[in-house]
Coordinates of C-alpha atoms in Angstrom, one line a residue:
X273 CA -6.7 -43.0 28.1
X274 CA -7.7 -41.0 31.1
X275 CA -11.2 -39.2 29.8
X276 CA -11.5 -37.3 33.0
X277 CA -8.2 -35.7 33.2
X278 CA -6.9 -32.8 31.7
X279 CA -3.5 -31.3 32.0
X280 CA -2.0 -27.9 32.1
X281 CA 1.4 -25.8 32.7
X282 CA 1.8 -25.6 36.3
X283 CA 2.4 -25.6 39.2
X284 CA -1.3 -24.8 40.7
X285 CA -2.0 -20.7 40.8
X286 CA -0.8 -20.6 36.5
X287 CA -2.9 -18.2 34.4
X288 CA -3.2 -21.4 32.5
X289 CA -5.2 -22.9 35.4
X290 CA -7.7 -19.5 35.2
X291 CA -8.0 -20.2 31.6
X292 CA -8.7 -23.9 32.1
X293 CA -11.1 -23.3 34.6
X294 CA -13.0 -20.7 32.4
X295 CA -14.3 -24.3 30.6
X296 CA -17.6 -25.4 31.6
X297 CA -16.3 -28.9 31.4
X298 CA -13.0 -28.4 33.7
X299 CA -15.5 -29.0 36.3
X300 CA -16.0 -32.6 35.7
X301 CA -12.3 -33.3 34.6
X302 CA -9.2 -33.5 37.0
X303 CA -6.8 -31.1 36.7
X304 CA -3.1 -32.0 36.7
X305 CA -0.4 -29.2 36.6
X306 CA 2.8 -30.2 34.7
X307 CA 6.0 -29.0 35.0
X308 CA 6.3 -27.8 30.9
X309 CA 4.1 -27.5 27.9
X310 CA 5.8 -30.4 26.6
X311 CA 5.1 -32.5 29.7
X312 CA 1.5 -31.4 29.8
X313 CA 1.0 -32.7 25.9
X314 CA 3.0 -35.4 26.5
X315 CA 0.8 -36.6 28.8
X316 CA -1.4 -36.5 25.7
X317 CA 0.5 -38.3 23.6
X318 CA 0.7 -41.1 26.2
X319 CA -2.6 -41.4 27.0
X320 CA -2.5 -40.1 30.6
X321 CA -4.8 -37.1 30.0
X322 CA -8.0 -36.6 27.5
X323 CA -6.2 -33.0 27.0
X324 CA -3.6 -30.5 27.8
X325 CA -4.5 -26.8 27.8
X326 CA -1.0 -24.7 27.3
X327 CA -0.7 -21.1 25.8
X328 CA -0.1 -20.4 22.4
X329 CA 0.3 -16.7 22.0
X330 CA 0.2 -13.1 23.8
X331 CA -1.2 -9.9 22.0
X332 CA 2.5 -8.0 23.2
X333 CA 4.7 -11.5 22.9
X334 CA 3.1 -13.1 20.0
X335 CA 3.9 -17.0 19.8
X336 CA 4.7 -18.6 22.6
X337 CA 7.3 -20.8 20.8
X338 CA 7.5 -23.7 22.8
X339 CA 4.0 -24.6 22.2
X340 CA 4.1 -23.8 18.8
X341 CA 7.8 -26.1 18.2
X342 CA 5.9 -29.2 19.8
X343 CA 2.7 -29.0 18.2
X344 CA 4.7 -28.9 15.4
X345 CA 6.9 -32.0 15.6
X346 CA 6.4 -35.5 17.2
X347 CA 3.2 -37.1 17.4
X348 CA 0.2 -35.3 15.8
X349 CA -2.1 -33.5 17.8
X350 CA -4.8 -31.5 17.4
X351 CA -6.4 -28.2 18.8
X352 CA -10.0 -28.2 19.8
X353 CA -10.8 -25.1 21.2
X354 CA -9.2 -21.9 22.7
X355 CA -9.3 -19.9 25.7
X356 CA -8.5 -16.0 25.4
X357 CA -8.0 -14.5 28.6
X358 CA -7.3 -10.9 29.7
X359 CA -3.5 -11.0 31.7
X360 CA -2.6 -8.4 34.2
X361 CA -0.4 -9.2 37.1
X362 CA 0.4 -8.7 40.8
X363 CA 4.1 -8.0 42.5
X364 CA 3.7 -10.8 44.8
X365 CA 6.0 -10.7 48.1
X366 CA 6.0 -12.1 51.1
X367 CA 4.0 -10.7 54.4
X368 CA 6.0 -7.4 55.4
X369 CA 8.0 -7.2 52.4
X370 CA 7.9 -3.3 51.2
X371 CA 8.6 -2.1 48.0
X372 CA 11.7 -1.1 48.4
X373 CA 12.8 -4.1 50.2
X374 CA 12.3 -5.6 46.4
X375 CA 16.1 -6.3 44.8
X376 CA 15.3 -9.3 43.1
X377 CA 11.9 -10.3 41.0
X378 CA 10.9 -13.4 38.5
X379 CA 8.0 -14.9 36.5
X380 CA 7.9 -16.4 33.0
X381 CA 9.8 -14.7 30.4
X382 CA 6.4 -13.9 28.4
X383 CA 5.9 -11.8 31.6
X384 CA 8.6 -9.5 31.2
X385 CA 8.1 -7.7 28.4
X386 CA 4.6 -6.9 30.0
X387 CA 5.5 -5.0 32.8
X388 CA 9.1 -3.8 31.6
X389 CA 7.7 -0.4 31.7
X390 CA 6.5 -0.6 35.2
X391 CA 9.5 -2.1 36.2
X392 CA 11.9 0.7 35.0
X393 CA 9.4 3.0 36.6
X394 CA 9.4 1.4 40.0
X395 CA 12.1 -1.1 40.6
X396 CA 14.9 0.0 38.1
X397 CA 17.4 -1.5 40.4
X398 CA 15.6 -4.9 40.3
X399 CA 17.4 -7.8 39.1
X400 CA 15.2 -10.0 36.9
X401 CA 15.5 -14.2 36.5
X402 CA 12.9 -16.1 34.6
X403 CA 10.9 -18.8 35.9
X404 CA 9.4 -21.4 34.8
X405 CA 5.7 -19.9 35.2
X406 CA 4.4 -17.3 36.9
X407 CA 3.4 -19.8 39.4
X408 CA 6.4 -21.4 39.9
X409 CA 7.8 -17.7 40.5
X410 CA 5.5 -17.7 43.3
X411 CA 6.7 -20.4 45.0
X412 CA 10.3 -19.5 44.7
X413 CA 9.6 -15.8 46.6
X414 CA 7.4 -18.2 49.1
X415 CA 11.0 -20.3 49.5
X416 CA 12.8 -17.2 49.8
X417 CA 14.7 -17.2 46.8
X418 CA 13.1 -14.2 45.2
X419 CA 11.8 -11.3 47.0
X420 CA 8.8 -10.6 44.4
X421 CA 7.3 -12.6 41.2
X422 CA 5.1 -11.3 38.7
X423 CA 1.6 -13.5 38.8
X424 CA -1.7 -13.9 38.6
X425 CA -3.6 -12.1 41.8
X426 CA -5.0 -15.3 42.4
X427 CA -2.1 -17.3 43.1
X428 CA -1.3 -15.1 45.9
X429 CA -3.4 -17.1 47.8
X430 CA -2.3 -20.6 47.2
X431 CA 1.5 -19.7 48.0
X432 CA 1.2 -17.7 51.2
X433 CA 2.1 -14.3 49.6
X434 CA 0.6 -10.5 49.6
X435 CA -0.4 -8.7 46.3
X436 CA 1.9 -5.9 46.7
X437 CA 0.9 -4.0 43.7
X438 CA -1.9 -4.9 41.4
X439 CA -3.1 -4.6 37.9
X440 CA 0.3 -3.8 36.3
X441 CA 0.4 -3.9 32.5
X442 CA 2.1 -2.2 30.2
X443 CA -0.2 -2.5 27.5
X444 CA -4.0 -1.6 27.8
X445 CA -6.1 -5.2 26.9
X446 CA -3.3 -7.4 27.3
X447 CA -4.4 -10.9 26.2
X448 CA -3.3 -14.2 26.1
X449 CA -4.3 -17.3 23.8
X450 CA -5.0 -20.3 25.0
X451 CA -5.9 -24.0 23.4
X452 CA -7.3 -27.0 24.3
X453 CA -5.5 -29.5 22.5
X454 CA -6.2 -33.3 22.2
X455 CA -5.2 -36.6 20.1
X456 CA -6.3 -36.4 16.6
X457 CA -9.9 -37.2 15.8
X458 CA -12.9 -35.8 13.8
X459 CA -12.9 -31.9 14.0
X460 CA -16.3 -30.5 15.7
X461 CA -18.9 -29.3 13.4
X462 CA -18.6 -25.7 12.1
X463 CA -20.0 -23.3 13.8
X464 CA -19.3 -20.2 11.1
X465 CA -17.3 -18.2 13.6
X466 CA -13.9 -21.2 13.6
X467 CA -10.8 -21.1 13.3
X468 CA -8.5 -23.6 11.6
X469 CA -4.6 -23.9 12.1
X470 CA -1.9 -25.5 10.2
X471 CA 1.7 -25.9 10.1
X472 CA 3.6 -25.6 6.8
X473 CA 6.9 -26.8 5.2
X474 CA 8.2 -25.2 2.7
X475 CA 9.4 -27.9 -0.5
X476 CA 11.9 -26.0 -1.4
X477 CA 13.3 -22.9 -0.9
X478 CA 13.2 -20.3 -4.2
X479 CA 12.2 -16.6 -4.7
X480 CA 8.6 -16.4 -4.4
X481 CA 8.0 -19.1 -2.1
X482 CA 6.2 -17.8 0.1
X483 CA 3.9 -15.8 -1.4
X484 CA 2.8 -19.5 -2.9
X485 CA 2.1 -20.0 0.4
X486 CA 0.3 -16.8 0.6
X487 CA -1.8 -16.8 -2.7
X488 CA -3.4 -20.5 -1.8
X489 CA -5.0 -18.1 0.6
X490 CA -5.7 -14.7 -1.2
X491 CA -7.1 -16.5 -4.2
X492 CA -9.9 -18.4 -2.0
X493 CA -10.6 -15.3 -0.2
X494 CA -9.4 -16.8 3.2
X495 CA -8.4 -14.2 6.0
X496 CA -4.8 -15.3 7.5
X497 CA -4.9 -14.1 11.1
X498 CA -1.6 -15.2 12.0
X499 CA 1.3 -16.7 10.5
X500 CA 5.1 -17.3 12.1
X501 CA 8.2 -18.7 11.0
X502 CA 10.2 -21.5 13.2
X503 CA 13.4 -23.1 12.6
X504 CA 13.1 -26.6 11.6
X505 CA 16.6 -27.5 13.1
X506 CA 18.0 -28.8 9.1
X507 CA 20.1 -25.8 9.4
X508 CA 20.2 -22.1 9.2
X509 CA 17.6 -20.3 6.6
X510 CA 15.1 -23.7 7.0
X511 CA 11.6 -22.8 8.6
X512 CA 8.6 -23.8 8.5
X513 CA 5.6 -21.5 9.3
X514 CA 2.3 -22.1 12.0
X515 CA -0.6 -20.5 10.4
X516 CA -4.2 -19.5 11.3
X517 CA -6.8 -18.6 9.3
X518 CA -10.6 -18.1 9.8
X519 CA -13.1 -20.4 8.5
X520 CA -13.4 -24.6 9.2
X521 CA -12.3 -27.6 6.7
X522 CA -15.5 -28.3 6.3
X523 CA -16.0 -25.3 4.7
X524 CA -15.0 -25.3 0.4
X525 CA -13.2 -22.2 0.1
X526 CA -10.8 -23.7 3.4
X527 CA -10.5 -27.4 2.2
X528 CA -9.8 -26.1 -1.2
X529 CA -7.0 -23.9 0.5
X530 CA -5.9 -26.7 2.5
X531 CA -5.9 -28.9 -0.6
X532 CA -3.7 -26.5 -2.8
X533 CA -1.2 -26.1 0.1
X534 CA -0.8 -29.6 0.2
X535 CA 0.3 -29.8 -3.4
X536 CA 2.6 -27.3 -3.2
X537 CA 4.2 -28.1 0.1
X538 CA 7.0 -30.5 1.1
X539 CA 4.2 -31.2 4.4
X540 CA 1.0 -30.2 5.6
X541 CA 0.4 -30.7 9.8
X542 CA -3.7 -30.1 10.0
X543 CA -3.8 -29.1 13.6
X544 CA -7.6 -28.3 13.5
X545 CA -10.8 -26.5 13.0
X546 CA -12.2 -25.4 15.8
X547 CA -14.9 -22.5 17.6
X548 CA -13.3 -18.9 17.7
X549 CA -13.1 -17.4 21.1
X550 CA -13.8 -14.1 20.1
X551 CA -17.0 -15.5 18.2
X552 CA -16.6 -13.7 15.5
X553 CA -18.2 -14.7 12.4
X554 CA -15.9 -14.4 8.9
X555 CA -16.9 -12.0 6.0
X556 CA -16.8 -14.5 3.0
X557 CA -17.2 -12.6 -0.8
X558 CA -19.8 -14.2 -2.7
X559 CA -18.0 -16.1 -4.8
X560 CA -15.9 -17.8 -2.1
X561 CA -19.3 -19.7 -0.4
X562 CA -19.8 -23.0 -0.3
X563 CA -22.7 -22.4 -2.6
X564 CA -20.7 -20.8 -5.0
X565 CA -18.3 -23.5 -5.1
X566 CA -20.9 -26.3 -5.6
X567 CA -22.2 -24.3 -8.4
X568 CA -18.9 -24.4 -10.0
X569 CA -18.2 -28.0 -9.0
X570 CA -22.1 -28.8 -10.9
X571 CA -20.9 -26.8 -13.8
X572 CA -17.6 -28.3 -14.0
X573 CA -19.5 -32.0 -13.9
X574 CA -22.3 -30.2 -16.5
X575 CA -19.0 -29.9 -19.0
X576 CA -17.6 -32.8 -18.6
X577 CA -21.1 -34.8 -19.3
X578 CA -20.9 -32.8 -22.7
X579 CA -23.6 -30.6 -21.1
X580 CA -21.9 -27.4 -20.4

């Protein structure tokens, strides 16, 4: 395996590159763009890179569900950190290119939806085609092929091009999700401000199952910060669901969550515990602290000894 290298989705100028470089240890590593999310974990998988870092999910988008379909399937992976970084972009054109010379724009399709608005506004004769990044959107206006793509300021630089307009967003504190996600190993201590993410199938589908899903959580006292459905590809109406919730498995009331979903699942992918971005620490009742469940657990033994 490769220690020093780390890959991300590319090409070169990708907000995924600003969030990589945000890491204190991107320094040291070399950085490898890849062509797709699932080339950059591949690489993973392989053991050509230590890690990938892709993006997981946009506060106007949600999921990004290509990440969230391969961390799901194929060889098990694991996420060991994330990266949450503010997103606004720049209509990047050639040298001389004026706004109303713009007919035809691009970027990823995650980008749409975030400057839809603006779009209408300004260039509601535009014709929009995806690209494979935002980067990669850049490079096609610098080949001519596009007269302006929605990026990153910063890759203006890198692909010869002119920040036309800046800072367009349509929603104020725009975000997007990052992680940092390696071959499976032993999760990093807790830290009490973590996060831990799984992926769930259901064993069968009946009425109520998914609240069974559900109540392993409420029951533990176990905030669920995110939880989406994806097709399996078994047919229509067969999903399974990506979850986060706050807390580490190394904490009782999560392992014991963990543990109950695993008896009431058909699978259980543990795609890790790791450090909140936000570093926000969880409110946890009382009686859902590891202290309270070792008192139980003591009792429990107390009763069984025929000292209860």
């Amino acid at each position: 395996m490769s220690a020093s290298r780390y890959t991300y989705l590319g090409p070169a100028g990708t907000f995924t590159e600003a969030a990589l470089r945000t890491l204190p240890e991107a320094a040291t590593r070399e950085l490898t763009p890849m062509v797709s999310v699932p080339a950059a974990l591949d690489a993973v998988r392989a053991g050509e890179a230590a890690a990938a870092l892709v993006p997981i999910e946009n506060s106007v988008e949600g999921g990004v569900t290509t990440t969230l379909d391969e961390l799901a399937s194929g060889e098990p992976l694991m996420i060991y950190r994330e990266v949450l970084l503010p997103i606004a972009f720049a209509l990047l054109v050639r040298p001389g290119t004026a706004l109303s010379d713009v007919k035809t724009v691009t970027g990823h399709p995650v980008a749409q939806p975030q400057v839809r608005k603006w779009l209408a506004d300004q260039l509601p004769e535009a014709v929009w085609e995806s690209a494979a990044s935002n980067a990669d959107g850049a490079r096609l206006v610098q080949e001519g092929r596009y007269d302006g793509a929605f990026a990153g300021e910063f890759a203006a630089a890198t692909y010869g091009l002119t920040p036309l307009v800046t800072d367009i967003h349509d929603a104020q504190n725009a975000a997007t999700r990052f992680v940092l996600v390696g071959r499976p190993a032993r999760p990093a201590a807790p830290t009490g401000a973590d996060k831990t993410s799984v992926v769930l199938w259901l064993a069968e589908d009946h009425p109520g199952a998914l609240l069974e899903l559900l109540q392993e959580y409420a029951v533990r006292g176990v905030n669920m910060m995110r939880i989406e459905s994806r097709p399996t590809g078994e047919g229509i109406g067969r999903y399974c669901f990506s979850v986060d919730c706050e807390g580490h498995i190394a904490d009782r009331r999560v392992a014991d969550v963990l543990m109950g979903l695993k008896r009431v699942c058909r699978d259980v992918r543990f795609l890790g515990s790791y450090p909140r971005a936000d570093e926000v620490t969880a409110t946890v009742r009382p009686t859902m602290t590891d202290s309270a469940f070792t008192e139980a657990s003591d009792w429990l033994a107390r009763c069984l000894d025929g000292r209860g």
